[in-house]
Coordinates of C-alpha atoms in Angstrom, one line a residue:
Chain A
X28 CA -23.3 -26.0 -30.5
X29 CA -25.9 -23.5 -29.4
X30 CA -26.3 -25.3 -26.1
X31 CA -22.5 -25.1 -25.5
X32 CA -22.5 -21.4 -26.3
X33 CA -25.4 -20.5 -23.9
X34 CA -23.8 -22.6 -21.2
X35 CA -20.5 -20.7 -21.7
X36 CA -22.5 -17.5 -21.6
X37 CA -23.8 -18.4 -18.2
X38 CA -20.8 -20.0 -16.7
X39 CA -17.5 -19.2 -18.5
X40 CA -15.8 -17.3 -15.7
X41 CA -17.0 -19.8 -13.1
X42 CA -15.1 -22.6 -14.8
X43 CA -12.0 -20.8 -13.5
X44 CA -13.3 -19.2 -10.4
X45 CA -14.5 -22.2 -8.5
X46 CA -11.3 -24.3 -8.9
X47 CA -9.2 -21.2 -8.2
X48 CA -10.8 -20.3 -4.9
X49 CA -11.2 -23.9 -3.8
X50 CA -7.5 -24.7 -4.5
X51 CA -6.3 -21.5 -2.9
X52 CA -8.0 -22.5 0.4
X53 CA -6.6 -26.0 0.2
X54 CA -3.0 -24.7 -0.7
X55 CA -3.0 -22.3 2.3
X56 CA -4.4 -25.1 4.5
X57 CA -1.5 -27.4 3.3
X58 CA 0.9 -24.5 4.0
X59 CA -0.2 -24.3 7.6
X60 CA -0.2 -28.1 8.0
X61 CA 3.3 -28.4 6.6
X62 CA 4.7 -25.7 8.8
X63 CA 3.2 -26.9 12.1
X64 CA 2.8 -30.6 11.7
X65 CA 5.4 -31.6 9.2
X66 CA 7.8 -28.9 10.3
X67 CA 8.7 -28.2 6.7
X68 CA 7.8 -24.8 5.3
X69 CA 6.7 -24.7 1.7
X70 CA 8.4 -22.1 -0.4
X71 CA 5.8 -21.9 -3.2
X72 CA 2.4 -22.0 -1.6
X73 CA 2.0 -18.4 -0.6
X74 CA 3.3 -17.1 -4.0
X75 CA 1.1 -19.4 -6.0
X76 CA -2.0 -18.7 -4.1
X77 CA -1.4 -15.0 -4.4
X78 CA -1.3 -15.2 -8.2
X79 CA -4.4 -17.4 -8.2
X80 CA -6.1 -14.8 -6.2
X81 CA -5.3 -12.1 -8.8
X82 CA -6.8 -14.3 -11.5
X83 CA -9.8 -15.0 -9.3
X84 CA -10.4 -11.3 -8.8
X85 CA -10.2 -10.4 -12.5
X86 CA -12.4 -13.3 -13.6
X87 CA -14.8 -12.3 -10.8
X88 CA -15.0 -8.7 -12.0
X89 CA -16.0 -10.0 -15.4
X90 CA -18.5 -12.4 -14.0
X91 CA -19.9 -9.5 -11.9
X92 CA -20.7 -7.8 -15.1
X93 CA -22.4 -10.9 -16.5
X94 CA -24.6 -11.1 -13.4
X95 CA -25.1 -7.4 -13.0
X96 CA -23.7 -7.6 -9.5
X97 CA -21.3 -4.6 -9.4
X98 CA -21.9 -2.1 -6.6
X99 CA -23.6 1.0 -8.0
X100 CA -25.2 3.9 -6.4
X101 CA -28.7 4.1 -7.8
X102 CA -30.4 6.7 -5.5
X103 CA -29.5 9.6 -7.8
X104 CA -30.5 8.0 -11.1
X105 CA -33.7 6.8 -9.5
X106 CA -34.8 10.4 -9.2
X107 CA -35.3 10.6 -12.9
X108 CA -38.0 9.3 -15.2
X109 CA -37.8 5.7 -16.4
X110 CA -36.5 6.7 -19.9
X111 CA -33.8 9.0 -18.5
X112 CA -32.8 6.3 -16.0
X113 CA -32.4 3.7 -18.7
X114 CA -30.4 6.1 -20.8
X115 CA -28.1 6.9 -17.8
X116 CA -27.7 3.2 -17.3
X117 CA -26.5 2.9 -20.9
X118 CA -24.2 5.8 -20.5
X119 CA -22.7 4.3 -17.3
X120 CA -22.1 1.0 -19.1
X121 CA -20.4 2.8 -22.0
X122 CA -18.1 4.6 -19.6
X123 CA -17.3 1.3 -18.0
X124 CA -16.6 -0.1 -21.4
X125 CA -14.2 2.8 -22.3
X126 CA -12.4 2.1 -19.0
X127 CA -12.2 -1.6 -19.8
X128 CA -10.9 -1.1 -23.3
X129 CA -8.2 1.4 -22.3
X130 CA -7.1 -0.9 -19.4
X131 CA -7.0 -3.9 -21.7
X132 CA -4.7 -2.1 -24.1
X133 CA -2.4 -0.6 -21.5
X134 CA -2.1 -3.7 -19.4
X135 CA -1.4 -5.8 -22.4
X136 CA 1.6 -3.5 -23.0
X137 CA 2.7 -3.9 -19.4
X138 CA 2.5 -7.7 -19.7
X139 CA 4.5 -7.6 -22.9
X140 CA 7.1 -5.3 -21.4
X141 CA 7.5 -7.6 -18.4
X142 CA 7.9 -10.5 -20.8
X143 CA 10.7 -8.7 -22.7
X144 CA 12.5 -7.9 -19.4
X145 CA 12.3 -11.6 -18.6
X146 CA 11.2 -11.0 -15.0
X147 CA 10.4 -14.2 -13.2
X148 CA 8.6 -14.9 -9.9
X149 CA 10.6 -15.4 -6.8
X150 CA 10.2 -19.0 -5.8
X151 CA 8.3 -20.7 -8.7
X152 CA 10.4 -19.1 -11.4
X153 CA 7.6 -18.7 -13.9
X154 CA 7.5 -15.6 -16.0
X155 CA 6.0 -12.6 -14.3
X156 CA 4.2 -11.8 -17.5
X157 CA 1.9 -14.7 -16.7
X158 CA 0.9 -12.9 -13.5
X159 CA 0.5 -9.6 -15.3
X160 CA -1.7 -11.2 -17.9
X161 CA -4.6 -11.5 -15.4
X162 CA -5.6 -7.9 -16.0
X163 CA -5.7 -7.9 -19.8
X164 CA -7.5 -11.3 -19.8
X165 CA -10.0 -10.1 -17.2
X166 CA -10.7 -6.8 -18.8
X167 CA -11.0 -8.4 -22.3
X168 CA -13.8 -10.6 -20.8
X169 CA -15.2 -7.5 -19.0
X170 CA -15.4 -5.7 -22.4
X171 CA -17.1 -8.7 -24.1
X172 CA -19.6 -8.9 -21.2
X173 CA -20.3 -5.2 -21.4
X174 CA -20.9 -5.3 -25.1
X175 CA -23.3 -8.3 -24.6
X176 CA -25.2 -6.3 -22.0
X177 CA -25.3 -3.2 -24.1
X178 CA -26.8 -5.0 -27.0
X179 CA -29.3 -6.7 -24.7
X180 CA -30.2 -3.4 -23.1
X181 CA -30.6 -1.5 -26.3
X182 CA -32.8 -4.3 -27.7
X183 CA -34.9 -4.3 -24.5
X184 CA -35.0 -0.6 -24.0
X185 CA -38.8 -0.6 -23.7
X186 CA -39.0 -3.4 -21.2
X187 CA -39.7 -2.7 -17.5
X188 CA -36.6 -1.5 -15.7
X189 CA -35.6 -4.7 -14.0
X190 CA -35.9 -6.7 -17.2
X191 CA -34.0 -4.1 -19.0
X192 CA -31.2 -3.9 -16.4
X193 CA -30.5 -7.6 -15.9
X194 CA -29.7 -9.8 -18.8
X195 CA -31.2 -13.2 -17.7
X196 CA -29.3 -16.4 -17.3
X197 CA -30.2 -19.0 -19.9
X198 CA -30.1 -22.1 -17.7
X199 CA -30.8 -21.3 -14.1
X200 CA -32.7 -18.3 -12.8
X201 CA -30.7 -15.5 -11.5
X202 CA -31.0 -16.6 -7.9
X203 CA -28.7 -13.9 -6.4
X204 CA -30.8 -10.8 -5.8
X205 CA -29.7 -7.5 -7.4
X206 CA -27.7 -5.4 -5.0
X207 CA -29.3 -2.1 -3.9
X208 CA -27.6 1.0 -2.9
X209 CA -24.3 0.4 -1.4
X210 CA -23.7 -3.2 -2.0
X211 CA -23.3 -6.5 -0.3
X212 CA -20.6 -5.5 2.1
X213 CA -17.9 -4.0 3.1
Chain B
X20 CA -7.5 21.7 -10.8
X21 CA -6.1 18.2 -10.7
X22 CA -7.9 17.5 -7.4
X23 CA -11.1 18.9 -8.8
X24 CA -10.9 16.4 -11.7
X25 CA -10.0 13.6 -9.4
X26 CA -12.7 14.1 -6.8
X27 CA -15.3 15.7 -9.0
X28 CA -14.9 13.0 -11.6
X29 CA -15.3 10.3 -8.9
X30 CA -18.5 11.9 -7.6
X31 CA -19.9 12.5 -11.1
X32 CA -19.3 9.0 -12.3
X33 CA -20.6 7.3 -9.2
X34 CA -23.8 9.4 -9.3
X35 CA -24.2 8.3 -12.9
X36 CA -24.3 4.7 -11.4
X37 CA -21.0 3.6 -12.8
X38 CA -19.7 0.9 -10.4
X39 CA -17.8 2.5 -7.5
X40 CA -14.4 1.0 -8.2
X41 CA -14.7 1.8 -11.9
X42 CA -15.7 5.4 -11.0
X43 CA -12.5 5.9 -9.1
X44 CA -10.6 4.3 -12.0
X45 CA -12.2 6.6 -14.5
X46 CA -11.4 9.6 -12.3
X47 CA -7.8 8.6 -11.9
X48 CA -7.5 8.0 -15.7
X49 CA -9.1 11.4 -16.4
X50 CA -6.6 13.0 -14.1
X51 CA -3.7 11.2 -15.7
X52 CA -4.8 12.3 -19.2
X53 CA -5.4 15.9 -18.1
X54 CA -2.2 16.5 -16.2
X55 CA 0.2 13.6 -16.9
X56 CA 1.5 13.6 -13.4
X57 CA 1.4 9.8 -13.3
X58 CA 2.3 7.5 -16.2
X59 CA -0.7 5.5 -17.4
X60 CA 1.5 2.5 -17.5
X61 CA 2.0 2.9 -13.8
X62 CA -1.7 2.9 -13.3
X63 CA -2.2 -0.2 -15.5
X64 CA 0.6 -2.0 -13.6
X65 CA -1.1 -1.0 -10.3
X66 CA -4.1 -3.1 -11.2
X67 CA -1.9 -6.2 -10.7
X68 CA 0.5 -5.0 -8.0
X69 CA -2.2 -3.7 -5.7
X70 CA -4.1 -7.0 -5.8
X71 CA -0.8 -8.9 -5.3
X72 CA -1.1 -9.0 -1.5
X73 CA -1.2 -11.9 0.8
X74 CA -3.0 -10.1 3.6
X75 CA -5.7 -9.0 1.2
X76 CA -6.5 -12.6 0.5
X77 CA -8.0 -12.8 4.0
X78 CA -11.0 -10.9 2.6
X79 CA -12.1 -13.6 0.2
X80 CA -11.5 -16.4 2.7
X81 CA -13.5 -14.7 5.5
X82 CA -16.4 -14.0 3.1
X83 CA -16.4 -17.6 2.0
X84 CA -16.1 -18.9 5.6
X85 CA -19.0 -16.7 6.7
X86 CA -21.1 -18.0 3.9
X87 CA -20.3 -21.6 4.7
X88 CA -21.1 -21.1 8.4
X89 CA -24.3 -19.2 7.6
X90 CA -25.5 -22.0 5.3
X91 CA -24.0 -24.8 7.4
X92 CA -26.3 -24.5 10.4
X93 CA -23.8 -22.7 12.6
X94 CA -25.8 -19.5 13.0
X95 CA -28.8 -21.5 14.2
X96 CA -26.8 -23.2 16.9
X97 CA -25.2 -19.9 18.0
X98 CA -28.7 -18.4 18.4
X99 CA -29.7 -21.3 20.6
X100 CA -26.8 -20.7 22.9
X101 CA -27.6 -17.1 23.3
X102 CA -31.2 -18.1 24.0
X103 CA -30.6 -20.4 26.9
X104 CA -28.5 -17.7 28.7
X105 CA -30.5 -14.5 27.9
X106 CA -33.9 -15.7 26.7
X107 CA -35.8 -15.4 30.1
X108 CA -34.8 -11.8 30.8
X109 CA -37.1 -8.9 30.1
X110 CA -36.7 -8.2 26.4
X111 CA -35.1 -11.6 26.2
X112 CA -35.3 -12.0 22.4
X113 CA -33.8 -8.6 21.8
X114 CA -30.9 -9.4 24.1
X115 CA -30.5 -12.8 22.4
X116 CA -30.4 -11.1 19.0
X117 CA -27.5 -8.8 20.0
X118 CA -25.6 -11.6 21.7
X119 CA -26.0 -13.9 18.7
X120 CA -24.9 -11.1 16.4
X121 CA -21.8 -10.6 18.5
X122 CA -21.0 -14.4 18.3
X123 CA -21.6 -14.4 14.6
X124 CA -19.5 -11.3 14.2
X125 CA -16.6 -13.3 15.6
X126 CA -17.0 -15.7 12.7
X127 CA -18.2 -13.5 9.9
X128 CA -16.3 -10.5 8.4
X129 CA -19.2 -8.4 7.3
X130 CA -22.3 -6.6 8.6
X131 CA -24.8 -7.6 6.0
X132 CA -23.9 -11.3 6.2
X133 CA -24.6 -11.0 10.0
X134 CA -28.0 -9.3 9.4
X135 CA -29.0 -11.9 6.9
X136 CA -27.8 -14.9 9.0
X137 CA -29.3 -13.9 12.3
X138 CA -32.2 -11.6 11.1
X139 CA -34.0 -14.2 9.1
X140 CA -34.3 -16.4 12.2
X141 CA -35.0 -13.8 14.8
X142 CA -37.5 -11.4 13.2
X143 CA -40.3 -13.9 12.8
X144 CA -39.8 -14.9 16.5
X145 CA -39.9 -11.3 17.7
X146 CA -43.1 -10.6 15.7
X147 CA -44.7 -13.7 17.4
X148 CA -43.8 -12.2 20.8
X149 CA -45.5 -8.8 19.9
X150 CA -42.3 -6.8 19.6
X151 CA -42.8 -3.6 17.5
X152 CA -41.7 -4.5 14.0
X153 CA -39.9 -1.2 13.5
X154 CA -38.0 -1.8 16.7
X155 CA -37.1 -5.4 15.9
X156 CA -35.9 -4.6 12.4
X157 CA -33.9 -1.6 13.5
X158 CA -32.4 -3.7 16.3
X159 CA -31.3 -6.4 13.8
X160 CA -29.8 -3.8 11.4
X161 CA -27.8 -2.1 14.1
X162 CA -26.6 -5.2 15.9
X163 CA -25.7 -6.8 12.6
X164 CA -23.3 -3.9 12.0
X165 CA -21.3 -5.3 14.8
X166 CA -20.3 -8.0 12.2
X167 CA -17.9 -5.5 10.8
X168 CA -16.6 -4.3 14.2
X169 CA -15.7 -7.6 15.9
X170 CA -12.8 -9.4 14.2
X171 CA -12.5 -11.0 11.7
X172 CA -13.6 -8.0 9.7
X173 CA -13.2 -7.3 6.0
X174 CA -13.1 -3.5 6.6
X175 CA -10.2 -4.0 9.1
X176 CA -8.3 -6.1 6.5
X177 CA -8.6 -3.4 3.9
X178 CA -7.7 -0.7 6.4
X179 CA -4.6 -2.7 7.5
X180 CA -3.6 -3.1 3.9
X181 CA -4.2 0.5 3.0
X182 CA -2.6 2.0 6.1
X183 CA 0.2 -0.5 6.3
X184 CA -0.8 -1.5 9.8
X185 CA -0.6 -5.0 11.2
X186 CA -3.9 -6.7 10.7
X187 CA -3.3 -8.8 13.8
X188 CA -3.0 -5.6 15.9
X189 CA -6.2 -4.2 14.4
X190 CA -8.1 -7.4 15.0
X191 CA -7.0 -7.4 18.6
X192 CA -7.9 -3.7 19.1
X193 CA -11.4 -4.3 17.7
X194 CA -12.5 -6.9 20.3
X195 CA -13.3 -4.6 23.2
X196 CA -14.9 -1.7 21.2
X197 CA -17.1 -4.2 19.4
X198 CA -18.2 -5.7 22.7
X199 CA -18.8 -2.2 24.1
X200 CA -21.1 -1.3 21.2
X201 CA -22.9 -4.6 21.7
X202 CA -23.4 -4.0 25.4
X203 CA -24.7 -0.5 24.7
X204 CA -27.3 -1.9 22.3
X205 CA -28.3 -4.5 24.9
X206 CA -28.8 -1.8 27.6
X207 CA -30.9 0.3 25.2
X208 CA -33.0 -2.7 24.2
X209 CA -33.5 -3.7 27.9
X210 CA -34.8 -0.2 28.7
X211 CA -37.2 -0.2 25.8
X212 CA -38.4 -3.7 26.6
X213 CA -39.0 -2.7 30.2
X214 CA -41.0 0.3 29.0
X215 CA -43.1 -1.7 26.4
X216 CA -43.3 -4.8 28.6
X217 CA -41.7 -7.2 26.2
X218 CA -41.5 -10.3 28.4
X219 CA -38.8 -12.9 28.3
X220 CA -39.5 -16.5 27.8
X221 CA -41.1 -18.4 30.8
X222 CA -38.8 -21.3 30.4
X223 CA -35.6 -21.2 32.4
X224 CA -32.9 -23.7 31.5
X225 CA -31.1 -25.9 34.0
X226 CA -27.4 -26.1 34.1
X227 CA -27.6 -29.5 32.4
X228 CA -29.7 -28.2 29.6
X229 CA -27.4 -25.2 29.1
X230 CA -24.4 -27.6 28.9
X231 CA -26.2 -29.8 26.4
X232 CA -27.0 -26.8 24.1
X233 CA -23.3 -25.6 24.3
X234 CA -22.2 -29.1 23.5
X235 CA -24.5 -29.2 20.4
X236 CA -23.0 -25.8 19.3
X237 CA -19.4 -26.7 20.1
X238 CA -18.3 -26.9 16.5
X239 CA -19.6 -23.4 16.0
X240 CA -18.2 -21.9 19.2
X241 CA -14.8 -23.3 18.2
X242 CA -14.6 -21.1 15.1
X243 CA -13.7 -17.9 16.9
X244 CA -11.3 -19.8 19.1
X245 CA -9.5 -21.2 16.1
X246 CA -9.4 -18.0 14.2
X247 CA -8.5 -15.5 17.0
X248 CA -6.6 -18.0 19.2
X249 CA -4.6 -19.1 16.2
X250 CA -3.7 -15.6 15.1
X251 CA -2.7 -14.4 18.6
X252 CA -1.1 -17.7 19.5
X253 CA 1.2 -17.0 16.6
X254 CA 0.1 -20.2 14.8
X255 CA -1.4 -18.4 11.8
X256 CA -1.3 -15.2 9.9
X257 CA -4.8 -13.7 9.5
X258 CA -4.9 -15.0 6.0
X259 CA -4.0 -18.5 7.0
X260 CA -6.6 -18.3 9.8
X261 CA -9.2 -17.3 7.3
X262 CA -8.2 -20.2 5.0
X263 CA -8.3 -22.6 8.0
X264 CA -11.8 -21.3 8.8
X265 CA -12.9 -22.1 5.2
X266 CA -11.6 -25.6 5.4
X267 CA -13.2 -26.0 8.8
X268 CA -16.4 -24.6 7.2
X269 CA -16.3 -27.2 4.4
X270 CA -15.9 -30.0 6.9
X271 CA -18.5 -28.9 9.4
X272 CA -21.1 -27.8 6.8
X273 CA -20.8 -30.9 4.6
X274 CA -19.7 -33.7 6.9
X275 CA -20.6 -32.9 10.5
X276 CA -23.8 -30.8 10.4
X277 CA -24.5 -32.1 6.9
X278 CA -26.5 -29.0 6.0
X279 CA -24.6 -28.2 2.8
X280 CA -24.7 -30.9 0.1
X281 CA -21.5 -31.6 -1.7
X282 CA -23.1 -30.6 -5.1
X283 CA -24.0 -27.2 -3.6
X284 CA -20.4 -26.4 -2.6
X285 CA -19.3 -25.0 -6.0
X286 CA -22.3 -22.6 -5.9
X287 CA -21.3 -21.3 -2.4
X288 CA -17.6 -20.9 -3.5
X289 CA -18.6 -19.1 -6.7
X290 CA -20.9 -16.7 -4.9
X291 CA -18.2 -15.7 -2.4
X292 CA -15.6 -15.3 -5.2
X293 CA -18.1 -13.1 -7.1
X294 CA -19.0 -10.9 -4.1
X295 CA -15.3 -10.5 -3.2
X296 CA -14.4 -9.4 -6.7
X297 CA -17.2 -6.8 -7.0
X298 CA -16.1 -5.5 -3.6
X299 CA -12.4 -5.5 -4.2
X300 CA -12.4 -4.2 -7.8
X301 CA -11.6 -0.8 -6.3
X302 CA -8.3 -2.1 -4.8
X303 CA -6.8 -2.3 -8.3
X304 CA -7.4 1.4 -8.9
X305 CA -6.2 2.5 -5.5
X306 CA -2.5 2.4 -6.4
X307 CA -2.9 5.1 -9.1
X308 CA -5.2 7.1 -6.8
X309 CA -2.7 7.0 -3.9
X310 CA 0.1 8.1 -6.1
X311 CA -1.8 11.1 -7.4
X312 CA -2.8 12.1 -3.8
X313 CA 0.8 12.0 -2.7
X314 CA 2.2 13.9 -5.7
X315 CA -0.4 16.5 -5.4
X316 CA 0.1 16.8 -1.7
X317 CA -3.7 16.6 -1.2
X318 CA -3.5 15.1 2.3
X319 CA -1.4 18.1 3.4
X320 CA -3.8 20.6 2.0
X321 CA -6.8 19.0 3.8
X322 CA -4.7 18.7 7.0
X323 CA -3.9 22.4 6.9
X324 CA -7.5 23.2 6.3
X325 CA -8.7 21.1 9.3
X326 CA -6.0 22.4 11.6
X327 CA -7.0 25.9 10.5
X328 CA -10.5 25.3 11.7
X329 CA -9.3 24.4 15.2
X330 CA -6.1 23.5 16.9
X331 CA -7.9 21.7 19.7
X332 CA -7.2 18.0 19.2
X333 CA -10.6 16.9 20.7
X334 CA -12.5 19.2 18.3
X335 CA -10.5 17.9 15.4
X336 CA -11.3 14.3 16.5
X337 CA -14.9 15.1 16.6
X338 CA -14.8 16.8 13.2
X339 CA -13.1 13.8 11.7
X340 CA -15.8 11.5 13.3
X341 CA -18.5 13.7 11.8
X342 CA -16.8 13.6 8.4
X343 CA -16.4 9.8 8.5
X344 CA -20.1 9.4 9.6
X345 CA -21.2 11.6 6.7
X346 CA -19.0 9.8 4.2
X347 CA -20.1 6.4 5.6
X348 CA -23.7 7.3 5.0
X349 CA -23.2 8.0 1.3
X350 CA -20.2 6.0 0.2
X351 CA -19.5 2.3 0.0
X352 CA -17.3 1.2 3.0
X353 CA -14.2 0.0 1.2
X354 CA -14.2 2.9 -1.1
X355 CA -14.3 5.2 1.9
X356 CA -11.4 3.4 3.6
X357 CA -9.3 3.5 0.5
X358 CA -10.0 7.2 -0.2
X359 CA -10.0 8.6 3.3
X360 CA -7.2 6.6 5.0
X361 CA -4.3 8.3 3.1
X362 CA -5.9 11.7 3.7
X363 CA -6.8 11.4 7.4
X364 CA -4.2 9.1 8.8
X365 CA -1.4 11.7 8.7
X366 CA -3.6 14.2 10.5
X367 CA -4.5 12.0 13.4
X368 CA -1.1 10.5 13.9
X369 CA 0.3 14.0 14.0
X370 CA -2.1 14.6 16.9
X371 CA -0.8 11.5 18.7
X372 CA -3.5 9.0 17.9
X373 CA -2.2 5.5 17.1
X374 CA -2.9 4.2 13.5
X375 CA -4.4 1.1 15.1
X376 CA -6.9 3.1 17.2
X377 CA -7.8 5.2 14.2
X378 CA -8.5 2.1 12.2
X379 CA -11.1 1.0 14.8
X380 CA -12.7 4.5 14.9
X381 CA -12.9 4.4 11.1
X382 CA -14.5 0.9 11.0
X383 CA -17.1 1.8 13.6
X384 CA -18.0 5.1 12.0
X385 CA -18.4 3.5 8.6
X386 CA -20.4 0.7 10.2
X387 CA -22.8 3.3 11.7
X388 CA -23.0 4.9 8.3
X389 CA -24.1 1.5 7.1
X390 CA -27.3 1.8 9.2
X391 CA -28.0 5.5 8.6
X392 CA -30.8 6.5 6.3
X393 CA -31.3 7.3 3.5
X394 CA -28.7 4.9 2.1
X395 CA -27.7 2.4 4.8
X396 CA -27.4 -1.0 3.2
X397 CA -28.1 -2.9 6.4
X398 CA -31.5 -1.2 6.6
X399 CA -32.4 -2.5 3.2
X400 CA -31.4 -6.0 4.1
X401 CA -33.3 -5.8 7.3
X402 CA -36.4 -4.3 5.6
X403 CA -36.4 -7.1 3.1
X404 CA -36.4 -9.7 5.8
X405 CA -39.0 -8.1 8.1
X406 CA -41.2 -6.5 5.4
X407 CA -41.5 -3.2 7.2
X408 CA -41.4 0.0 5.2
X409 CA -38.2 1.9 4.8
X410 CA -39.8 5.0 6.3
X411 CA -40.7 3.1 9.4
X412 CA -37.2 1.5 10.0
X413 CA -35.7 5.0 9.3
X414 CA -37.6 6.3 12.3
X415 CA -36.9 3.4 14.6
X416 CA -33.2 3.3 13.8
X417 CA -32.4 6.8 15.1
X418 CA -32.1 6.0 18.9
X419 CA -29.9 3.0 17.9
X420 CA -27.6 5.3 15.9
X421 CA -27.4 7.7 18.9
X422 CA -26.5 4.8 21.3
X423 CA -23.8 3.6 18.9
X424 CA -22.5 7.2 18.4
X425 CA -22.2 7.5 22.2
X426 CA -20.1 4.3 22.4
X427 CA -18.0 5.7 19.5
X428 CA -17.3 8.9 21.5
X429 CA -16.0 6.7 24.4
X430 CA -13.8 4.8 22.0
X431 CA -12.5 7.9 20.4
X432 CA -11.5 9.6 23.6
X433 CA -10.4 6.6 25.7
X434 CA -7.6 5.1 23.6
X435 CA -7.2 2.3 26.1
X436 CA -10.5 0.6 25.0
X437 CA -8.9 -0.1 21.7
X438 CA -5.2 -0.3 22.7
X439 CA -5.5 -2.3 25.9
X440 CA -5.4 -5.8 24.2
X441 CA -2.8 -5.0 21.6
X442 CA -0.5 -3.5 24.2
X443 CA -1.0 -6.4 26.5
X444 CA -0.6 -9.2 24.0
X445 CA 1.7 -7.9 21.3
X446 CA 4.7 -6.9 23.4

């Protein structure tokens, strides 16, 4: 049981992200193939891949919190002493959490409203509320991840900054280096 | 007052190291709670609607394609091609670096991916040949920034989505300016190499050898042909081209060059999805931000202020360039595009500049900001690879920045450099 939980702690979002991104690329590939080779345009492919993309992004934002990969500007906080810096880090995580909780509540309302209105998607005719649920699901996960991180950071407040700032992965080492000032790219 | 909360909040939160996208979101939320000019439901809805964009999907595919190509042995082969053509000149390795970055830029959509892919291979070679380490790491940082200038480019995709401009047109417009920046960097490197006597390689390649190297790299060289040719030939939309590049990358990396194992594929996919999400998180908050800007008439206020400073359109263009450079130095690129496009675009179009050309100017400015100390992210990547100190690269990068700024001035004042290809091919 514990094993399963730690595995989920490391990989939960990726269970969705990898299949989503892989199938998005294949679906768009099929779309091009059908239009140019089979001369038969698909009606659903663009729409479905767009909705998969929305889910991919919101799972990804949550996984970004798990892995500590969000793009932050650290030059200003780096000017302070270690203690202040760690406190500011906690404050910024709490601000992030406030944002996540408000967004979760508000976007849940939006999804419910859309469900009541009975809006459906253009070509696949599924309920639009499924699409709008990506945000509340994503930000619920973000909130959970942030709380996990906050608990970890408070417990490890006296550790060196890097250890304090990055909750380690259980299974594999965190192979992706932490992002510095303005991020991976652009 | 509303705009003070909006911009002040954004600056405050980002200085507190709240993630950039979330900082903007918090600032928008604070403004909404303070003034109620936009409904909070509209903002929450915007998190879905702003992401619901087919052109935007090109970003994730181009990042994934670039990653697949970088790992799949394509960059190595591109470098070899540049080497057989330019390696024997004075400053051969420096020229090879710039050319390889330009090739790779036509595959990858980002600057730092280009620095990482080419830099890791070139810097050790340059050190062996006694190039000054400060020079070589500054060179790779600045030529890597061409990755964001030559299409495909993530920054161009985001600009197109934000400004409502055809991404195909921006991609076309970016080709010549990107090459111009590349050539400027080559000329500067050549002059420096001549002065410091950095010799080229002794070996000259025969035509037959050249052809065999090209043949070995044919799968890599085909990528830009598929992407750009496909888009301009009207076969693909940019997003479809990006997805095609991904599928091509799977096949070449896993089956043809066999440098990616099938079991490693999920990791590469996950990594790209993760990077894209952390970069695009700001898109969701942009809808609410844009709405407040419009309702508060902030672009008009800033336009009036700028026009008040000078009515000469050349001076205004220079001021806007300086503003973009300064912002590009301190702010993350996509955040800068999303925040500045709605503010500046109306000003420059009123002065007769095409939104397409302005997109190119913005992309290049922000790319230069990306290599400008004290924050330029490309400098950090390059320092990590070469092991030189940040102080040293900060000194060596200055002439490169000046060279790129000179090219930027040409691109600003000669619209044809950007507009020639779109005018020629999109009629």
